[in-house]
Amino acid sequence: FALYYGKLWRPAGSSSKGELITPARPLQFAGLHSIDGAKAGGDAFMDKWTLIYIGDGACDADCKQALTYARQSRLSLNNEMTRVQRVFLVTAHCCDREYLGREHPGLVVLDASSPEAQVIVAQFPGNRTHSLYIVDPLGNLMMRHDVGTTSKDLLTDLKKLLKLSHIG
């Protein structure tokens, strides 16, 4: 007890597979609009666990890989998948609607190309074009996953978060 809580000895490392963002950052999505014109802010938007990808709306190969990675991870959650939503923050050249509608039904696409929206995008750390971010139902940015890693890492973290969480 004294060794562990006295900080003389603690196990190094973590059981999470992604990069924890400490402290978790509260995000404000006020002012963002979906590509169909609906407002994105408010409690209705952030009532689930959210996987966010930030990128160009033309959706190159990296974008397609990241969106597929997010879709497959969510689908692999089976009964728990309704607790997770996917969001694509489009920073420019919106959008390849045919591809997004055909391959990614249910994906929330938000226009983040305005100067006001760039303040929101700037809150996300790391290489945004190769990252998927996990946001909790309270709106806190808490984890980043590199798209280049295996989807099992993201799935492992999502399962653990959903099991331990009683919200969302």
Coordinates of N, CA and C in Angstrom, one line a residue:
F1 N 0.8 -1.2 0.0 CA 0.0 0.0 0.0 C 0.9 1.3 0.0
A2 N 1.9 1.3 0.9 CA 2.7 2.5 1.0 C 3.6 2.6 -0.3
L3 N 4.0 1.6 -0.9 CA 4.8 1.7 -2.1 C 4.0 2.2 -3.3
Y4 N 2.8 1.7 -3.4 CA 1.9 2.1 -4.5 C 1.4 3.5 -4.4
Y5 N 0.8 3.9 -3.3 CA 0.2 5.2 -3.1 C 1.3 6.2 -2.6
G6 N 2.4 5.8 -2.1 CA 3.5 6.7 -1.8 C 4.3 7.1 -3.0
K7 N 4.0 6.6 -4.2 CA 4.6 6.9 -5.4 C 6.0 6.4 -5.5
L8 N 6.4 5.5 -4.6 CA 7.7 4.9 -4.7 C 7.8 3.8 -5.8
W9 N 6.7 3.2 -6.0 CA 6.6 2.2 -7.1 C 5.2 2.1 -7.6
R10 N 5.1 2.3 -8.9 CA 3.9 2.2 -9.7 C 4.2 1.5 -11.0
P11 N 3.3 0.7 -11.4 CA 3.6 0.1 -12.7 C 3.6 1.1 -13.8
A12 N 4.6 1.0 -14.7 CA 4.7 2.0 -15.8 C 3.8 1.5 -16.9
G13 N 3.4 2.5 -17.7 CA 2.6 2.1 -18.8 C 1.1 2.2 -18.5
S14 N 0.3 1.8 -19.5 CA -1.1 1.9 -19.4 C -1.7 0.8 -20.2
S15 N -3.0 0.5 -19.9 CA -3.6 -0.6 -20.7 C -4.3 0.0 -21.9
S16 N -4.3 1.3 -22.1 CA -4.9 1.8 -23.3 C -4.0 1.7 -24.5
K17 N -4.6 1.5 -25.7 CA -3.8 1.3 -26.9 C -3.5 2.6 -27.6
G18 N -4.4 3.6 -27.4 CA -4.2 4.8 -28.1 C -3.5 5.8 -27.2
E19 N -3.3 7.0 -27.7 CA -2.6 8.1 -26.9 C -3.7 8.8 -26.1
L20 N -3.5 8.7 -24.7 CA -4.4 9.4 -23.8 C -4.1 10.9 -23.9
I21 N -5.2 11.7 -23.9 CA -5.0 13.2 -23.9 C -5.3 13.6 -22.5
T22 N -4.2 14.0 -21.8 CA -4.3 14.4 -20.4 C -3.9 15.8 -20.2
P23 N -4.7 16.6 -19.5 CA -6.0 16.3 -19.1 C -7.0 16.3 -20.3
A24 N -8.1 15.6 -20.1 CA -9.1 15.6 -21.2 C -9.6 17.0 -21.4
R25 N -9.8 17.3 -22.7 CA -10.1 18.7 -23.1 C -11.6 18.8 -23.4
P26 N -12.3 19.7 -22.8 CA -13.8 19.9 -23.1 C -13.8 20.6 -24.5
L27 N -14.7 20.0 -25.4 CA -14.8 20.6 -26.7 C -16.2 21.3 -26.8
Q28 N -16.2 22.4 -27.6 CA -17.4 23.1 -27.9 C -17.6 23.0 -29.4
F29 N -18.7 22.4 -29.8 CA -19.0 22.3 -31.2 C -20.1 23.3 -31.7
A30 N -20.3 24.3 -30.8 CA -21.3 25.4 -31.2 C -20.8 26.1 -32.5
G31 N -21.7 26.3 -33.4 CA -21.4 27.0 -34.6 C -21.1 26.1 -35.8
L32 N -20.9 24.8 -35.5 CA -20.7 23.9 -36.7 C -22.0 23.5 -37.2
H33 N -22.0 23.3 -38.5 CA -23.2 22.8 -39.2 C -22.9 21.6 -40.0
S34 N -23.9 20.7 -40.1 CA -23.7 19.5 -40.9 C -23.8 20.0 -42.4
I35 N -23.4 19.1 -43.3 CA -23.5 19.5 -44.7 C -24.9 19.7 -45.2
D36 N -25.9 19.2 -44.5 CA -27.3 19.4 -44.9 C -27.9 20.6 -44.2
G37 N -27.0 21.3 -43.4 CA -27.5 22.6 -42.9 C -27.9 22.6 -41.4
A38 N -28.1 21.4 -40.8 CA -28.5 21.3 -39.4 C -27.4 21.7 -38.5
K39 N -27.7 22.4 -37.4 CA -26.7 22.8 -36.4 C -26.2 21.5 -35.6
A40 N -24.9 21.6 -35.3 CA -24.3 20.4 -34.6 C -24.2 20.6 -33.1
G41 N -24.3 21.8 -32.6 CA -24.0 22.0 -31.2 C -25.1 21.5 -30.3
G42 N -24.9 21.5 -29.0 CA -25.9 21.2 -28.1 C -25.8 19.8 -27.5
D43 N -26.7 19.4 -26.6 CA -26.7 18.1 -26.0 C -27.1 17.0 -26.9
A44 N -27.9 17.2 -27.9 CA -28.3 16.2 -28.8 C -27.2 15.6 -29.6
F45 N -26.2 16.4 -29.9 CA -25.0 16.0 -30.6 C -24.1 15.2 -29.8
M46 N -23.8 15.6 -28.6 CA -22.8 14.9 -27.7 C -23.5 14.1 -26.7
D47 N -24.3 13.2 -27.0 CA -24.9 12.3 -26.1 C -24.4 10.8 -26.2
K48 N -23.4 10.7 -27.1 CA -22.9 9.4 -27.3 C -21.3 9.5 -27.3
W49 N -20.7 8.3 -27.3 CA -19.3 8.3 -27.5 C -19.1 8.7 -29.0
T50 N -18.0 9.4 -29.3 CA -17.9 9.9 -30.7 C -16.5 9.6 -31.2
L51 N -16.4 9.1 -32.4 CA -15.2 8.9 -33.1 C -15.1 10.1 -34.1
I52 N -14.1 10.9 -34.1 CA -14.0 12.0 -35.0 C -12.7 11.9 -35.9
Y53 N -13.0 12.2 -37.2 CA -11.9 12.3 -38.1 C -11.9 13.7 -38.7
I54 N -10.7 14.3 -38.8 CA -10.6 15.6 -39.4 C -9.9 15.6 -40.7
G55 N -10.4 16.1 -41.7 CA -9.7 16.1 -43.0 C -10.4 16.8 -44.1
D56 N -9.8 16.8 -45.3 CA -10.3 17.4 -46.5 C -11.5 16.6 -47.0
G57 N -12.5 17.3 -47.4 CA -13.7 16.7 -47.9 C -13.6 15.9 -49.2
A58 N -12.5 16.1 -50.0 CA -12.3 15.4 -51.2 C -12.0 13.9 -50.9
C59 N -11.6 13.6 -49.7 CA -11.4 12.3 -49.1 C -10.4 11.4 -50.0
D60 N -9.1 11.7 -49.7 CA -8.1 10.9 -50.4 C -8.0 9.5 -49.8
A61 N -6.9 8.7 -50.1 CA -6.8 7.4 -49.7 C -6.7 7.3 -48.1
D62 N -5.9 8.2 -47.5 CA -5.8 8.2 -46.0 C -7.2 8.5 -45.4
C63 N -7.9 9.4 -45.9 CA -9.2 9.7 -45.4 C -10.1 8.5 -45.5
K64 N -10.2 7.8 -46.6 CA -11.0 6.6 -46.8 C -10.6 5.5 -45.9
Q65 N -9.3 5.4 -45.7 CA -8.8 4.4 -44.7 C -9.3 4.7 -43.3
A66 N -9.2 5.9 -42.9 CA -9.6 6.3 -41.5 C -11.1 6.1 -41.3
L67 N -11.9 6.6 -42.3 CA -13.3 6.4 -42.2 C -13.8 5.0 -42.1
T68 N -13.1 4.1 -42.9 CA -13.4 2.7 -42.9 C -13.0 2.1 -41.6
Y69 N -11.9 2.5 -41.1 CA -11.4 2.0 -39.8 C -12.4 2.3 -38.7
A70 N -12.9 3.6 -38.7 CA -13.9 4.0 -37.7 C -15.2 3.2 -37.9
R71 N -15.7 3.0 -39.1 CA -16.9 2.3 -39.4 C -16.8 0.8 -38.9
Q72 N -15.7 0.2 -39.3 CA -15.5 -1.2 -38.9 C -15.4 -1.4 -37.4
S73 N -14.7 -0.5 -36.8 CA -14.6 -0.6 -35.3 C -15.9 -0.5 -34.6
R74 N -16.7 0.5 -35.1 CA -18.1 0.7 -34.5 C -18.9 -0.5 -34.8
L75 N -18.9 -1.1 -36.0 CA -19.7 -2.2 -36.3 C -19.3 -3.4 -35.5
S76 N -18.0 -3.5 -35.1 CA -17.5 -4.7 -34.4 C -18.0 -4.6 -32.9
L77 N -18.6 -3.5 -32.5 CA -19.1 -3.4 -31.1 C -20.4 -4.2 -30.9
N78 N -21.0 -4.6 -32.0 CA -22.2 -5.4 -32.0 C -23.3 -4.6 -31.3
N79 N -23.9 -5.1 -30.2 CA -25.0 -4.5 -29.5 C -24.6 -3.1 -28.9
E80 N -23.4 -2.8 -28.7 CA -23.0 -1.6 -28.1 C -22.7 -0.5 -29.2
M81 N -22.9 -0.8 -30.4 CA -22.5 0.2 -31.5 C -23.5 1.4 -31.5
T82 N -24.7 1.2 -30.9 CA -25.6 2.3 -30.9 C -25.1 3.4 -29.9
R83 N -24.2 3.1 -29.1 CA -23.6 4.1 -28.1 C -22.5 4.9 -28.7
V84 N -22.1 4.6 -30.0 CA -21.0 5.3 -30.6 C -21.5 5.9 -31.9
Q85 N -21.1 7.1 -32.2 CA -21.3 7.8 -33.5 C -20.0 8.2 -34.1
R86 N -20.1 8.3 -35.4 CA -18.9 8.8 -36.2 C -19.1 10.1 -36.8
V87 N -18.1 11.0 -36.7 CA -18.2 12.4 -37.1 C -17.0 12.7 -38.0
F88 N -17.2 13.3 -39.2 CA -16.2 13.7 -40.1 C -16.2 15.2 -40.1
L89 N -15.1 15.9 -39.5 CA -15.0 17.3 -39.6 C -14.3 17.7 -40.9
V90 N -15.0 18.3 -41.8 CA -14.4 18.6 -43.1 C -13.8 20.0 -43.1
T91 N -12.5 20.1 -43.4 CA -11.8 21.4 -43.3 C -11.8 22.1 -44.6
A92 N -12.1 21.5 -45.7 CA -12.1 22.1 -47.1 C -12.7 21.2 -48.1
H93 N -13.0 21.7 -49.2 CA -13.4 20.9 -50.4 C -14.6 19.9 -50.1
C94 N -15.6 20.4 -49.5 CA -16.7 19.5 -49.1 C -17.5 19.1 -50.3
C95 N -17.9 18.0 -50.5 CA -17.6 16.7 -50.0 C -17.9 15.7 -51.1
D96 N -17.3 14.6 -51.0 CA -17.6 13.5 -52.0 C -18.8 12.8 -51.4
R97 N -20.0 13.4 -51.6 CA -21.3 12.9 -51.0 C -21.6 11.5 -51.5
E98 N -21.4 11.2 -52.8 CA -21.7 9.9 -53.3 C -20.9 8.8 -52.5
Y99 N -19.6 9.0 -52.4 CA -18.8 8.1 -51.6 C -19.3 8.0 -50.2
L100 N -19.4 9.1 -49.5 CA -19.8 9.1 -48.1 C -21.2 8.4 -47.9
G101 N -22.1 8.7 -48.8 CA -23.5 8.2 -48.6 C -23.5 6.7 -48.9
R102 N -22.7 6.2 -49.9 CA -22.7 4.8 -50.2 C -21.9 4.0 -49.2
E103 N -20.7 4.4 -48.9 CA -19.8 3.6 -48.0 C -20.0 3.9 -46.5
H104 N -20.5 5.0 -46.1 CA -20.5 5.4 -44.7 C -21.9 5.9 -44.3
P105 N -22.9 5.1 -44.4 CA -24.2 5.6 -43.9 C -24.2 5.8 -42.4
G106 N -24.9 6.9 -42.0 CA -24.9 7.3 -40.6 C -23.7 8.2 -40.2
L107 N -22.8 8.4 -41.0 CA -21.7 9.3 -40.7 C -22.2 10.7 -40.7
V108 N -21.9 11.4 -39.6 CA -22.2 12.8 -39.4 C -21.1 13.6 -40.0
V109 N -21.4 14.4 -41.1 CA -20.4 15.2 -41.7 C -20.6 16.7 -41.4
L110 N -19.6 17.3 -40.7 CA -19.7 18.7 -40.3 C -18.8 19.6 -41.0
D111 N -19.3 20.7 -41.4 CA -18.5 21.7 -42.2 C -17.6 22.5 -41.2
A112 N -16.3 22.3 -41.2 CA -15.4 23.0 -40.3 C -14.4 23.8 -41.1
S113 N -14.9 24.4 -42.3 CA -14.0 25.1 -43.2 C -14.0 26.6 -42.8
S114 N -15.0 27.1 -42.1 CA -15.0 28.5 -41.7 C -13.9 28.9 -40.8
P115 N -13.5 30.2 -40.7 CA -12.5 30.6 -39.8 C -12.9 30.4 -38.3
E116 N -14.2 30.5 -38.0 CA -14.7 30.3 -36.7 C -14.5 28.8 -36.3
A117 N -14.7 27.9 -37.2 CA -14.6 26.5 -37.0 C -13.1 26.1 -36.8
Q118 N -12.2 26.8 -37.4 CA -10.8 26.5 -37.2 C -10.3 26.5 -35.8
V119 N -11.0 27.4 -35.0 CA -10.7 27.4 -33.5 C -11.1 26.1 -32.9
I120 N -12.1 25.4 -33.3 CA -12.5 24.1 -32.8 C -11.5 23.1 -33.3
V121 N -11.2 23.1 -34.6 CA -10.2 22.1 -35.1 C -8.9 22.2 -34.4
A122 N -8.4 23.4 -34.1 CA -7.1 23.6 -33.4 C -7.1 23.0 -32.0
Q123 N -8.2 22.6 -31.4 CA -8.2 22.0 -30.1 C -7.7 20.5 -30.2
F124 N -7.6 19.9 -31.4 CA -7.2 18.5 -31.6 C -5.7 18.4 -31.8
P125 N -5.0 17.7 -30.9 CA -3.6 17.6 -31.0 C -3.1 16.6 -32.0
G126 N -1.8 16.6 -32.3 CA -1.2 15.5 -33.2 C -1.5 15.8 -34.6
N127 N -1.1 14.8 -35.4 CA -1.2 14.8 -36.9 C -2.7 14.5 -37.2
R128 N -3.5 15.5 -37.4 CA -4.9 15.3 -37.6 C -5.3 14.5 -38.8
T129 N -4.5 14.5 -39.8 CA -4.9 13.8 -41.0 C -4.7 12.3 -40.9
H130 N -4.0 11.8 -39.9 CA -3.8 10.4 -39.7 C -4.3 9.9 -38.3
S131 N -5.3 10.6 -37.8 CA -5.8 10.3 -36.4 C -7.3 10.2 -36.4
L132 N -7.7 9.3 -35.5 CA -9.1 9.2 -35.1 C -9.1 9.6 -33.6
Y133 N -10.1 10.5 -33.2 CA -10.2 11.0 -31.9 C -11.4 10.4 -31.2
I134 N -11.3 10.1 -29.9 CA -12.4 9.6 -29.1 C -12.9 10.7 -28.2
V135 N -14.2 11.1 -28.3 CA -14.7 12.1 -27.4 C -15.8 11.4 -26.6
D136 N -15.8 11.7 -25.3 CA -16.8 11.0 -24.4 C -18.2 11.7 -24.5
P137 N -19.2 11.1 -24.0 CA -20.6 11.7 -24.1 C -20.7 13.1 -23.4
L138 N -19.8 13.4 -22.6 CA -19.8 14.8 -21.9 C -19.1 15.8 -22.8
G139 N -18.5 15.4 -23.9 CA -17.9 16.4 -24.8 C -16.4 16.6 -24.5
N140 N -15.8 15.6 -23.8 CA -14.4 15.8 -23.5 C -13.5 15.0 -24.5
L141 N -12.6 15.6 -25.1 CA -11.6 14.9 -26.0 C -10.6 14.2 -25.1
M142 N -10.6 12.9 -25.3 CA -9.8 12.1 -24.3 C -8.8 11.1 -24.9
M143 N -8.9 10.8 -26.2 CA -7.9 9.8 -26.7 C -7.7 10.0 -28.2
R144 N -6.5 9.7 -28.7 CA -6.2 9.8 -30.1 C -5.6 8.5 -30.5
H145 N -6.1 8.0 -31.7 CA -5.6 6.8 -32.3 C -5.0 7.1 -33.6
D146 N -3.8 6.5 -33.9 CA -3.2 6.7 -35.2 C -3.9 5.7 -36.2
V147 N -4.2 6.2 -37.4 CA -4.9 5.4 -38.3 C -4.0 4.2 -38.8
G148 N -2.7 4.4 -38.8 CA -1.8 3.4 -39.3 C -1.7 2.1 -38.4
T149 N -2.2 2.2 -37.2 CA -2.2 1.0 -36.3 C -3.4 0.1 -36.7
T150 N -3.4 -1.1 -36.1 CA -4.5 -2.0 -36.4 C -5.8 -1.6 -35.8
S151 N -6.9 -1.9 -36.4 CA -8.2 -1.6 -35.9 C -8.5 -2.3 -34.6
K152 N -7.8 -3.3 -34.3 CA -8.0 -4.0 -33.0 C -7.7 -3.1 -31.8
D153 N -6.7 -2.2 -32.0 CA -6.4 -1.3 -30.9 C -7.5 -0.3 -30.6
L154 N -8.1 0.3 -31.6 CA -9.2 1.1 -31.4 C -10.4 0.4 -30.8
L155 N -10.7 -0.8 -31.3 CA -11.8 -1.6 -30.9 C -11.6 -2.0 -29.4
T156 N -10.4 -2.4 -29.0 CA -10.1 -2.7 -27.6 C -10.3 -1.6 -26.7
D157 N -9.9 -0.4 -27.1 CA -10.1 0.8 -26.2 C -11.6 1.1 -26.2
L158 N -12.3 1.1 -27.3 CA -13.8 1.4 -27.3 C -14.5 0.4 -26.4
K159 N -14.2 -0.9 -26.5 CA -14.9 -1.9 -25.7 C -14.7 -1.6 -24.2
K160 N -13.4 -1.3 -23.8 CA -13.1 -1.0 -22.4 C -13.9 0.2 -21.9
L161 N -13.9 1.3 -22.8 CA -14.5 2.5 -22.4 C -16.0 2.3 -22.2
L162 N -16.6 1.6 -23.1 CA -18.1 1.3 -23.0 C -18.4 0.4 -21.9
K163 N -17.6 -0.5 -21.6 CA -17.8 -1.4 -20.4 C -17.8 -0.6 -19.1
L164 N -16.8 0.3 -19.0 CA -16.6 1.0 -17.7 C -17.5 2.2 -17.6
S165 N -18.1 2.7 -18.7 CA -18.9 3.9 -18.7 C -20.4 3.6 -18.5
H166 N -21.0 4.4 -17.7 CA -22.5 4.3 -17.5 C -23.2 5.4 -18.2
I167 N -22.4 6.2 -19.0 CA -23.1 7.3 -19.7 C -22.9 7.0 -21.2
G168 N -23.8 7.6 -22.0 CA -23.7 7.5 -23.4 C -24.2 6.2 -23.8

